[in-house]
């Protein structure tokens, strides 16, 4: 029987790759056709593994050193008379079955039991894999010197448990076919009602709840009404916001009645000027670069803004804007003619502006000759269109057109003629006026008029501003 060879000391030659192993036979597996040695030696050096297993396919030659039940060292056994010899006669058939090997021995153990080694061990056998890895590590130490020793340490630290001798590539397609992606996603989306009912029998009669995406509103909403502002007298043009709300224009007469009604309810001119100054300065700061331009590290490159103001309410709105810009460390230069009669609101705004320490000029010659960062145009007046024919107005308009700086016009007058100052941006107040067709981008400013004040002049009003005080308008 194969168990009769247990305890024998043998020498197994596995060829040049694996080398020669000596040790005591610990087990012989008839089914897997393997033989195991305990306390093995590899090429005369003690193996770190307590036991190694060999397959019949890897054995080139097998010698019995001492057929005893006691373990003797391989080195001394090799020095003794090695008369027991076992040479595999070859792999006789398709199953690689080796039977009844011939053994000649002068040892006192006269009975010879046959060792039957069947098929080689499976490729995934951990014992045979360990023996192969150990043999490779020892060969690398002997052949590689110090470099081999370093590689051995790396393998011991990081290479344990890895299968380096895979006989077949991993079947990615077969593994992926095991994953039913459609079923998983249908279960996630809540469409697999059959599985839900099987898992929860109590809800078989209930209707499956709807599922929503992360960007969908779970509350039922009414259809959106985009025309939420209606006016008694249309100005002839319509605009729309970024969200699609329609904002109609109104004639200047309706706009004037709206401002008068607001003043009656307490929204005085001074409060309106302050609101317009804050909103227009915020828009101007954004046009100047906002947080990318106005930072403590950029004080040596302060933006320069030129205000072109007339002696009227529109000019007072521009002066209020300049005062807020100066408070935000913007270099402001205000042009205002001093040989014409000023309105009281203009004088009040000039006094506040002078407290900022910013520059004020009355002649076009004192304005910068080089381009500035922004020009704010407040020359036009709704009540007196004849100002355009005066010399100071034309000189200021010519300077603005020749400076090559972008222009922001605040509350420009309605005129069928071409705009005197070519503006890149136009800021309307409350509701837009029917401005002529230009390439200027129209913006709308919230000046704080309550909803019921709009209703007093016949305007059905719903705020289009949302979370902002200045919004862009697009031609409908």
Short mmCIF file of N, CA, C and O in Angstrom, two decimals, residues 9-134:
data_model
loop_
_atom_site.label_atom_id
_atom_site.label_comp_id
_atom_site.label_asym_id
_atom_site.label_seq_id
_atom_site.Cartn_x
_atom_site.Cartn_y
_atom_site.Cartn_z
N UNK A 9 12.69 8.51 3.92
CA UNK A 9 13.45 9.69 3.51
C UNK A 9 13.79 9.53 2.05
O UNK A 9 14.43 8.54 1.64
N UNK A 10 13.37 10.49 1.23
CA UNK A 10 13.54 10.38 -0.21
C UNK A 10 14.19 11.65 -0.74
O UNK A 10 14.23 12.70 -0.07
N UNK A 11 14.72 11.54 -1.93
CA UNK A 11 15.28 12.68 -2.68
C UNK A 11 14.53 12.76 -4.01
O UNK A 11 14.48 11.78 -4.75
N UNK A 12 13.95 13.92 -4.25
CA UNK A 12 13.13 14.12 -5.45
C UNK A 12 13.80 15.15 -6.34
O UNK A 12 14.04 16.30 -5.92
N UNK A 13 14.12 14.74 -7.55
CA UNK A 13 14.74 15.64 -8.54
C UNK A 13 13.63 16.16 -9.45
O UNK A 13 13.00 15.37 -10.17
N UNK A 14 13.43 17.50 -9.42
CA UNK A 14 12.36 18.11 -10.22
C UNK A 14 12.91 18.88 -11.42
O UNK A 14 12.24 19.76 -11.97
N UNK A 15 14.13 18.59 -11.81
CA UNK A 15 14.69 19.27 -12.97
C UNK A 15 15.44 20.53 -12.61
O UNK A 15 15.62 20.90 -11.43
N UNK A 16 15.90 21.25 -13.65
CA UNK A 16 16.71 22.44 -13.43
C UNK A 16 15.92 23.60 -12.84
O UNK A 16 16.45 24.42 -12.10
N UNK A 17 14.64 23.66 -13.13
CA UNK A 17 13.85 24.80 -12.68
C UNK A 17 13.57 24.73 -11.19
O UNK A 17 13.80 25.69 -10.45
N UNK A 18 13.06 23.59 -10.72
CA UNK A 18 12.68 23.46 -9.32
C UNK A 18 13.80 22.93 -8.44
O UNK A 18 13.80 23.16 -7.24
N UNK A 19 14.74 22.19 -9.00
CA UNK A 19 15.85 21.69 -8.21
C UNK A 19 15.55 20.37 -7.54
O UNK A 19 14.63 19.63 -7.92
N UNK A 20 16.34 20.05 -6.50
CA UNK A 20 16.27 18.76 -5.81
C UNK A 20 15.78 19.00 -4.39
O UNK A 20 16.24 19.93 -3.71
N UNK A 21 14.83 18.18 -3.95
CA UNK A 21 14.27 18.26 -2.61
C UNK A 21 14.54 16.95 -1.89
O UNK A 21 14.51 15.86 -2.51
N UNK A 22 14.83 17.02 -0.60
CA UNK A 22 14.95 15.86 0.27
C UNK A 22 14.05 16.07 1.47
O UNK A 22 13.90 17.19 1.95
N UNK A 23 13.53 14.98 1.99
CA UNK A 23 12.69 15.07 3.17
C UNK A 23 11.98 13.78 3.45
O UNK A 23 12.13 12.78 2.73
N UNK A 24 11.20 13.77 4.53
CA UNK A 24 10.47 12.58 4.97
C UNK A 24 9.09 12.57 4.33
O UNK A 24 8.40 13.60 4.33
N UNK A 25 8.71 11.45 3.80
CA UNK A 25 7.41 11.32 3.16
C UNK A 25 6.33 11.41 4.23
O UNK A 25 6.31 10.61 5.18
N UNK A 26 5.45 12.40 4.07
CA UNK A 26 4.38 12.59 5.05
C UNK A 26 3.04 12.08 4.54
O UNK A 26 2.19 11.69 5.33
N UNK A 27 2.86 12.09 3.22
CA UNK A 27 1.61 11.58 2.68
C UNK A 27 1.79 11.27 1.21
O UNK A 27 2.60 11.91 0.52
N UNK A 28 1.04 10.29 0.75
CA UNK A 28 0.98 9.93 -0.67
C UNK A 28 -0.49 9.86 -1.04
O UNK A 28 -1.23 9.03 -0.51
N UNK A 29 -0.92 10.75 -1.92
CA UNK A 29 -2.34 10.85 -2.28
C UNK A 29 -2.57 10.09 -3.58
O UNK A 29 -2.06 10.47 -4.64
N UNK A 30 -3.30 8.99 -3.46
CA UNK A 30 -3.60 8.17 -4.63
C UNK A 30 -4.52 8.90 -5.61
O UNK A 30 -4.39 8.75 -6.83
N UNK A 31 -5.45 9.70 -5.08
CA UNK A 31 -6.45 10.33 -5.95
C UNK A 31 -5.85 11.48 -6.75
O UNK A 31 -6.06 11.59 -7.96
N UNK A 32 -5.09 12.34 -6.07
CA UNK A 32 -4.55 13.51 -6.78
C UNK A 32 -3.16 13.26 -7.36
O UNK A 32 -2.60 14.15 -8.00
N UNK A 33 -2.59 12.04 -7.13
CA UNK A 33 -1.30 11.66 -7.68
C UNK A 33 -0.21 12.65 -7.22
O UNK A 33 0.51 13.22 -8.01
N UNK A 34 -0.14 12.85 -5.90
CA UNK A 34 0.85 13.75 -5.31
C UNK A 34 1.54 13.05 -4.16
O UNK A 34 1.02 12.08 -3.58
N UNK A 35 2.74 13.54 -3.85
CA UNK A 35 3.51 13.06 -2.72
C UNK A 35 3.98 14.27 -1.95
O UNK A 35 4.36 15.30 -2.53
N UNK A 36 3.92 14.22 -0.62
CA UNK A 36 4.26 15.35 0.24
C UNK A 36 5.43 15.00 1.12
O UNK A 36 5.56 13.85 1.60
N UNK A 37 6.33 15.95 1.34
CA UNK A 37 7.49 15.81 2.21
C UNK A 37 7.38 16.82 3.32
O UNK A 37 7.04 17.98 3.09
N UNK A 38 7.69 16.38 4.55
CA UNK A 38 7.72 17.30 5.68
C UNK A 38 9.16 17.56 6.06
O UNK A 38 10.05 16.73 5.84
N UNK A 39 9.39 18.75 6.65
CA UNK A 39 10.72 19.23 7.00
C UNK A 39 11.66 19.09 5.80
O UNK A 39 12.72 18.47 5.86
N UNK A 40 11.30 19.67 4.66
CA UNK A 40 12.08 19.44 3.43
C UNK A 40 13.34 20.30 3.38
O UNK A 40 13.44 21.35 4.03
N UNK A 41 14.26 19.85 2.59
CA UNK A 41 15.47 20.59 2.23
C UNK A 41 15.46 20.80 0.73
O UNK A 41 15.13 19.88 -0.03
N UNK A 42 15.83 22.00 0.31
CA UNK A 42 15.87 22.31 -1.11
C UNK A 42 17.30 22.64 -1.50
O UNK A 42 17.88 23.63 -1.03
N UNK A 43 17.90 21.76 -2.34
CA UNK A 43 19.29 21.95 -2.79
C UNK A 43 20.23 22.08 -1.59
O UNK A 43 21.15 22.90 -1.57
N UNK A 44 19.96 21.30 -0.54
CA UNK A 44 20.81 21.30 0.64
C UNK A 44 20.51 22.38 1.64
O UNK A 44 21.18 22.46 2.67
N UNK A 45 19.49 23.23 1.42
CA UNK A 45 19.15 24.32 2.33
C UNK A 45 17.75 24.05 2.88
O UNK A 45 16.84 23.67 2.15
N UNK A 46 17.61 24.26 4.20
CA UNK A 46 16.33 23.99 4.86
C UNK A 46 15.23 24.93 4.30
O UNK A 46 15.41 26.15 4.23
N UNK A 47 14.11 24.36 3.92
CA UNK A 47 13.00 25.17 3.38
C UNK A 47 12.24 25.85 4.52
O UNK A 47 12.10 25.29 5.61
N UNK A 48 11.75 27.06 4.27
CA UNK A 48 10.96 27.74 5.33
C UNK A 48 9.58 27.13 5.52
O UNK A 48 8.95 27.36 6.54
N UNK A 49 9.12 26.34 4.54
CA UNK A 49 7.80 25.73 4.66
C UNK A 49 7.89 24.41 5.40
O UNK A 49 8.84 23.64 5.19
N UNK A 50 6.95 24.11 6.27
CA UNK A 50 7.00 22.83 7.00
C UNK A 50 6.71 21.63 6.12
O UNK A 50 7.10 20.51 6.45
N UNK A 51 6.05 21.85 4.97
CA UNK A 51 5.68 20.73 4.13
C UNK A 51 5.50 21.22 2.70
O UNK A 51 4.99 22.31 2.47
N UNK A 52 5.97 20.40 1.74
CA UNK A 52 5.80 20.71 0.33
C UNK A 52 5.18 19.50 -0.34
O UNK A 52 5.35 18.35 0.09
N UNK A 53 4.44 19.75 -1.40
CA UNK A 53 3.74 18.70 -2.14
C UNK A 53 4.17 18.75 -3.59
O UNK A 53 4.24 19.84 -4.19
N UNK A 54 4.42 17.57 -4.16
CA UNK A 54 4.88 17.48 -5.54
C UNK A 54 3.88 16.68 -6.36
O UNK A 54 3.25 15.74 -5.86
N UNK A 55 3.75 17.07 -7.60
CA UNK A 55 2.92 16.32 -8.54
C UNK A 55 3.79 15.37 -9.33
O UNK A 55 4.99 15.60 -9.54
N UNK A 56 3.21 14.27 -9.77
CA UNK A 56 3.96 13.28 -10.54
C UNK A 56 4.50 13.88 -11.83
O UNK A 56 5.53 13.43 -12.34
N UNK A 57 3.84 14.88 -12.36
CA UNK A 57 4.28 15.49 -13.62
C UNK A 57 5.58 16.27 -13.43
O UNK A 57 6.32 16.49 -14.38
N UNK A 58 5.86 16.72 -12.18
CA UNK A 58 7.04 17.53 -11.94
C UNK A 58 8.25 16.69 -11.54
O UNK A 58 9.38 17.21 -11.50
N UNK A 59 8.06 15.42 -11.20
CA UNK A 59 9.15 14.58 -10.69
C UNK A 59 9.91 13.98 -11.86
O UNK A 59 9.34 13.29 -12.71
N UNK A 60 11.22 14.27 -11.90
CA UNK A 60 12.10 13.66 -12.91
C UNK A 60 12.73 12.36 -12.40
O UNK A 60 12.91 11.41 -13.15
N UNK A 61 13.10 12.34 -11.12
CA UNK A 61 13.77 11.17 -10.52
C UNK A 61 13.47 11.15 -9.03
O UNK A 61 13.46 12.20 -8.38
N UNK A 62 13.25 9.97 -8.46
CA UNK A 62 12.96 9.80 -7.04
C UNK A 62 13.87 8.71 -6.49
O UNK A 62 13.92 7.60 -7.03
N UNK A 63 14.61 9.03 -5.40
CA UNK A 63 15.53 8.08 -4.76
C UNK A 63 15.16 7.93 -3.30
O UNK A 63 14.86 8.91 -2.63
N UNK A 64 15.20 6.69 -2.82
CA UNK A 64 14.98 6.41 -1.41
C UNK A 64 16.32 6.40 -0.71
O UNK A 64 17.21 5.60 -1.04
N UNK A 65 16.48 7.30 0.26
CA UNK A 65 17.75 7.41 0.99
C UNK A 65 17.78 6.49 2.20
O UNK A 65 18.81 5.93 2.54
N UNK A 66 16.68 6.36 2.88
CA UNK A 66 16.63 5.50 4.07
C UNK A 66 15.19 5.12 4.31
O UNK A 66 14.38 5.98 4.65
N UNK A 67 14.86 3.86 4.15
CA UNK A 67 13.49 3.42 4.34
C UNK A 67 13.32 3.09 5.81
O UNK A 67 13.44 1.96 6.25
N UNK A 68 13.12 4.10 6.62
CA UNK A 68 12.94 3.94 8.05
C UNK A 68 11.78 4.81 8.49
O UNK A 68 11.31 5.68 7.78
N UNK A 69 11.32 4.63 9.67
CA UNK A 69 10.27 5.45 10.25
C UNK A 69 10.83 6.62 11.03
O UNK A 69 10.12 7.36 11.69
N UNK A 70 12.13 6.79 10.99
CA UNK A 70 12.78 7.92 11.65
C UNK A 70 13.34 8.83 10.60
O UNK A 70 13.73 8.40 9.51
N UNK A 71 13.46 10.09 10.96
CA UNK A 71 13.92 11.09 9.99
C UNK A 71 15.41 11.24 10.13
O UNK A 71 15.94 11.40 11.24
N UNK A 72 16.13 11.20 9.04
CA UNK A 72 17.57 11.46 9.01
C UNK A 72 17.84 12.63 8.12
O UNK A 72 17.12 12.89 7.17
N UNK A 73 18.89 13.40 8.40
CA UNK A 73 19.19 14.60 7.61
C UNK A 73 19.59 14.21 6.21
O UNK A 73 20.34 13.26 6.01
N UNK A 74 19.14 14.95 5.23
CA UNK A 74 19.46 14.61 3.84
C UNK A 74 20.94 14.69 3.55
O UNK A 74 21.46 13.92 2.75
N UNK A 75 21.65 15.62 4.18
CA UNK A 75 23.08 15.75 3.86
C UNK A 75 23.83 14.48 4.26
O UNK A 75 24.64 13.94 3.52
N UNK A 76 23.54 13.97 5.49
CA UNK A 76 24.20 12.75 5.94
C UNK A 76 23.73 11.56 5.15
O UNK A 76 24.47 10.63 4.90
N UNK A 77 22.46 11.59 4.77
CA UNK A 77 21.95 10.47 3.98
C UNK A 77 22.59 10.42 2.62
O UNK A 77 22.82 9.35 2.08
N UNK A 78 22.88 11.58 2.07
CA UNK A 78 23.53 11.58 0.77
C UNK A 78 24.95 11.04 0.87
O UNK A 78 25.47 10.42 -0.04
N UNK A 79 25.56 11.31 2.02
CA UNK A 79 26.92 10.79 2.19
C UNK A 79 26.95 9.28 2.37
O UNK A 79 27.94 8.64 2.12
N UNK A 80 25.87 8.69 2.84
CA UNK A 80 25.81 7.25 3.05
C UNK A 80 25.59 6.54 1.73
O UNK A 80 25.47 7.15 0.68
N UNK A 81 25.52 5.25 1.85
CA UNK A 81 25.32 4.44 0.65
C UNK A 81 23.89 4.60 0.18
O UNK A 81 22.94 4.25 0.89
N UNK A 82 23.72 5.15 -1.01
CA UNK A 82 22.39 5.38 -1.56
C UNK A 82 22.11 4.26 -2.52
O UNK A 82 22.36 4.37 -3.73
N UNK A 83 21.65 3.14 -1.97
CA UNK A 83 21.38 1.98 -2.81
C UNK A 83 19.93 1.89 -3.23
O UNK A 83 19.61 1.12 -4.12
N UNK A 84 19.07 2.58 -2.50
CA UNK A 84 17.67 2.57 -2.90
C UNK A 84 17.47 3.55 -4.02
O UNK A 84 17.83 4.72 -3.89
N UNK A 85 16.96 3.12 -5.07
CA UNK A 85 16.80 3.98 -6.24
C UNK A 85 15.43 3.75 -6.84
O UNK A 85 14.98 2.61 -6.93
N UNK A 86 14.82 4.91 -7.21
CA UNK A 86 13.52 4.82 -7.87
C UNK A 86 13.56 5.76 -9.06
O UNK A 86 13.79 6.96 -8.91
N UNK A 87 13.39 5.21 -10.22
CA UNK A 87 13.37 6.00 -11.44
C UNK A 87 12.03 5.78 -12.10
O UNK A 87 11.69 4.65 -12.43
N UNK A 88 11.20 6.84 -12.23
CA UNK A 88 9.90 6.65 -12.88
C UNK A 88 10.07 6.12 -14.27
O UNK A 88 10.93 6.58 -15.04
N UNK A 89 9.30 5.13 -14.57
CA UNK A 89 9.43 4.47 -15.88
C UNK A 89 8.75 5.22 -16.98
O UNK A 89 8.73 4.77 -18.11
N UNK A 90 8.18 6.38 -16.70
CA UNK A 90 7.52 7.16 -17.74
C UNK A 90 6.04 7.23 -17.50
O UNK A 90 5.50 6.56 -16.63
N UNK A 91 5.42 8.08 -18.27
CA UNK A 91 3.98 8.27 -18.18
C UNK A 91 3.34 7.37 -19.22
O UNK A 91 3.39 7.67 -20.42
N UNK A 92 2.81 6.23 -18.72
CA UNK A 92 2.47 5.15 -19.63
C UNK A 92 1.23 5.43 -20.45
O UNK A 92 1.13 5.01 -21.59
N UNK A 93 0.26 6.09 -19.88
CA UNK A 93 -0.98 6.24 -20.61
C UNK A 93 -1.46 7.67 -20.52
O UNK A 93 -0.76 8.56 -20.03
N UNK A 94 -2.67 7.86 -20.99
CA UNK A 94 -3.22 9.21 -21.05
C UNK A 94 -3.44 9.80 -19.68
O UNK A 94 -3.41 11.00 -19.50
N UNK A 95 -3.65 8.97 -18.66
CA UNK A 95 -3.89 9.47 -17.32
C UNK A 95 -2.60 9.67 -16.54
O UNK A 95 -2.63 9.96 -15.36
N UNK A 96 -1.44 9.47 -17.21
CA UNK A 96 -0.14 9.64 -16.55
C UNK A 96 -0.06 8.78 -15.29
O UNK A 96 0.40 9.22 -14.23
N UNK A 97 -0.43 7.53 -15.38
CA UNK A 97 -0.49 6.63 -14.22
C UNK A 97 0.81 5.87 -14.13
O UNK A 97 1.22 5.23 -15.08
N UNK A 98 1.48 5.97 -12.97
CA UNK A 98 2.72 5.23 -12.72
C UNK A 98 2.43 4.16 -11.68
O UNK A 98 2.02 4.48 -10.56
N UNK A 99 2.63 2.93 -12.03
CA UNK A 99 2.30 1.83 -11.11
C UNK A 99 3.49 0.90 -10.95
O UNK A 99 4.28 0.69 -11.89
N UNK A 100 3.58 0.30 -9.77
CA UNK A 100 4.55 -0.73 -9.44
C UNK A 100 5.96 -0.35 -9.88
O UNK A 100 6.57 -0.98 -10.73
N UNK A 101 6.54 0.73 -9.32
CA UNK A 101 7.93 1.03 -9.65
C UNK A 101 8.86 -0.01 -9.07
O UNK A 101 8.61 -0.57 -8.00
N UNK A 102 9.95 -0.32 -9.81
CA UNK A 102 10.92 -1.34 -9.36
C UNK A 102 11.90 -0.69 -8.42
O UNK A 102 12.51 0.33 -8.74
N UNK A 103 12.07 -1.29 -7.26
CA UNK A 103 12.96 -0.76 -6.24
C UNK A 103 13.97 -1.84 -5.89
O UNK A 103 13.61 -2.98 -5.63
N UNK A 104 15.24 -1.49 -5.92
CA UNK A 104 16.31 -2.39 -5.47
C UNK A 104 16.92 -1.78 -4.25
O UNK A 104 17.31 -0.61 -4.24
N UNK A 105 17.05 -2.54 -3.21
CA UNK A 105 17.53 -1.98 -1.95
C UNK A 105 18.30 -3.03 -1.20
O UNK A 105 17.97 -4.22 -1.24
N UNK A 106 19.37 -2.62 -0.55
CA UNK A 106 20.14 -3.50 0.33
C UNK A 106 19.81 -3.24 1.78
O UNK A 106 20.50 -3.68 2.67
N UNK A 107 18.80 -2.43 1.99
CA UNK A 107 18.41 -2.08 3.35
C UNK A 107 17.78 -3.28 4.03
O UNK A 107 17.34 -4.24 3.37
N UNK A 108 17.76 -3.22 5.35
CA UNK A 108 17.16 -4.30 6.13
C UNK A 108 15.67 -4.38 5.92
O UNK A 108 15.06 -5.37 6.24
N UNK A 109 15.07 -3.28 5.41
CA UNK A 109 13.63 -3.28 5.15
C UNK A 109 13.42 -4.00 3.85
O UNK A 109 13.59 -3.45 2.77
N UNK A 110 13.09 -5.32 3.93
CA UNK A 110 13.06 -6.16 2.75
C UNK A 110 11.78 -6.05 1.98
O UNK A 110 11.73 -6.37 0.81
N UNK A 111 10.72 -5.66 2.63
CA UNK A 111 9.44 -5.60 1.92
C UNK A 111 9.33 -4.30 1.17
O UNK A 111 9.64 -3.24 1.70
N UNK A 112 9.01 -4.39 -0.06
CA UNK A 112 8.85 -3.21 -0.92
C UNK A 112 7.39 -3.06 -1.26
O UNK A 112 6.81 -3.95 -1.87
N UNK A 113 6.84 -1.92 -0.86
CA UNK A 113 5.44 -1.65 -1.18
C UNK A 113 5.37 -0.71 -2.36
O UNK A 113 6.17 0.22 -2.47
N UNK A 114 4.49 -0.94 -3.27
CA UNK A 114 4.40 -0.06 -4.45
C UNK A 114 3.82 1.31 -4.09
O UNK A 114 2.94 1.41 -3.26
N UNK A 115 4.41 2.32 -4.70
CA UNK A 115 3.88 3.69 -4.58
C UNK A 115 3.10 3.97 -5.85
O UNK A 115 3.67 3.94 -6.94
N UNK A 116 1.84 4.24 -5.72
CA UNK A 116 0.98 4.53 -6.88
C UNK A 116 0.68 6.02 -6.89
O UNK A 116 0.02 6.53 -5.98
N UNK A 117 1.17 6.75 -7.87
CA UNK A 117 0.95 8.19 -8.02
C UNK A 117 0.07 8.40 -9.23
O UNK A 117 0.45 8.00 -10.34
N UNK A 118 -1.09 8.98 -9.01
CA UNK A 118 -2.05 9.15 -10.11
C UNK A 118 -1.79 10.44 -10.85
O UNK A 118 -0.64 10.82 -11.05
N UNK A 119 -2.88 11.20 -11.19
CA UNK A 119 -2.76 12.43 -12.00
C UNK A 119 -2.04 13.50 -11.22
O UNK A 119 -1.99 13.51 -10.00
N UNK A 120 -1.52 14.50 -11.96
CA UNK A 120 -0.86 15.61 -11.29
C UNK A 120 -1.90 16.43 -10.53
O UNK A 120 -3.07 16.43 -10.86
N UNK A 121 -1.47 17.13 -9.53
CA UNK A 121 -2.38 17.91 -8.70
C UNK A 121 -3.00 19.03 -9.51
O UNK A 121 -2.44 19.50 -10.50
N UNK A 122 -4.19 19.45 -9.12
CA UNK A 122 -4.84 20.57 -9.85
C UNK A 122 -3.97 21.81 -9.80
O UNK A 122 -3.16 22.01 -8.90
N UNK A 123 -4.20 22.65 -10.85
CA UNK A 123 -3.37 23.87 -10.95
C UNK A 123 -3.56 24.79 -9.78
O UNK A 123 -2.70 25.58 -9.45
N UNK A 124 -4.71 24.70 -9.14
CA UNK A 124 -5.00 25.60 -8.01
C UNK A 124 -4.55 25.07 -6.68
O UNK A 124 -4.92 25.62 -5.66
N UNK A 125 -3.81 23.97 -6.64
CA UNK A 125 -3.39 23.40 -5.37
C UNK A 125 -2.45 24.35 -4.66
O UNK A 125 -1.43 24.77 -5.21
N UNK A 126 -2.77 24.65 -3.43
CA UNK A 126 -1.96 25.61 -2.69
C UNK A 126 -0.61 25.03 -2.32
O UNK A 126 0.40 25.74 -2.30
N UNK A 127 -0.54 23.70 -2.04
CA UNK A 127 0.72 23.10 -1.63
C UNK A 127 1.72 23.08 -2.77
O UNK A 127 2.88 23.44 -2.62
N UNK A 128 1.25 22.62 -3.96
CA UNK A 128 2.16 22.60 -5.10
C UNK A 128 2.56 24.00 -5.50
O UNK A 128 3.69 24.25 -5.91
N UNK A 129 1.65 24.94 -5.38
CA UNK A 129 1.99 26.32 -5.71
C UNK A 129 3.02 26.85 -4.74
O UNK A 129 3.93 27.56 -5.10
N UNK A 130 2.86 26.51 -3.45
CA UNK A 130 3.83 26.96 -2.47
C UNK A 130 5.20 26.38 -2.74
O UNK A 130 6.22 27.06 -2.57
N UNK A 131 5.26 25.11 -3.13
CA UNK A 131 6.55 24.51 -3.43
C UNK A 131 7.20 25.17 -4.62
O UNK A 131 8.40 25.44 -4.64
N UNK A 132 6.42 25.47 -5.65
CA UNK A 132 6.98 26.13 -6.83
C UNK A 132 7.51 27.51 -6.50
O UNK A 132 8.59 27.90 -6.92
N UNK A 133 6.73 28.28 -5.71
CA UNK A 133 7.17 29.63 -5.35
C UNK A 133 8.41 29.57 -4.49
O UNK A 133 9.30 30.39 -4.63
N UNK A 134 8.46 28.60 -3.58
CA UNK A 134 9.64 28.49 -2.72
C UNK A 134 10.87 28.17 -3.53
O UNK A 134 11.95 28.74 -3.32
#
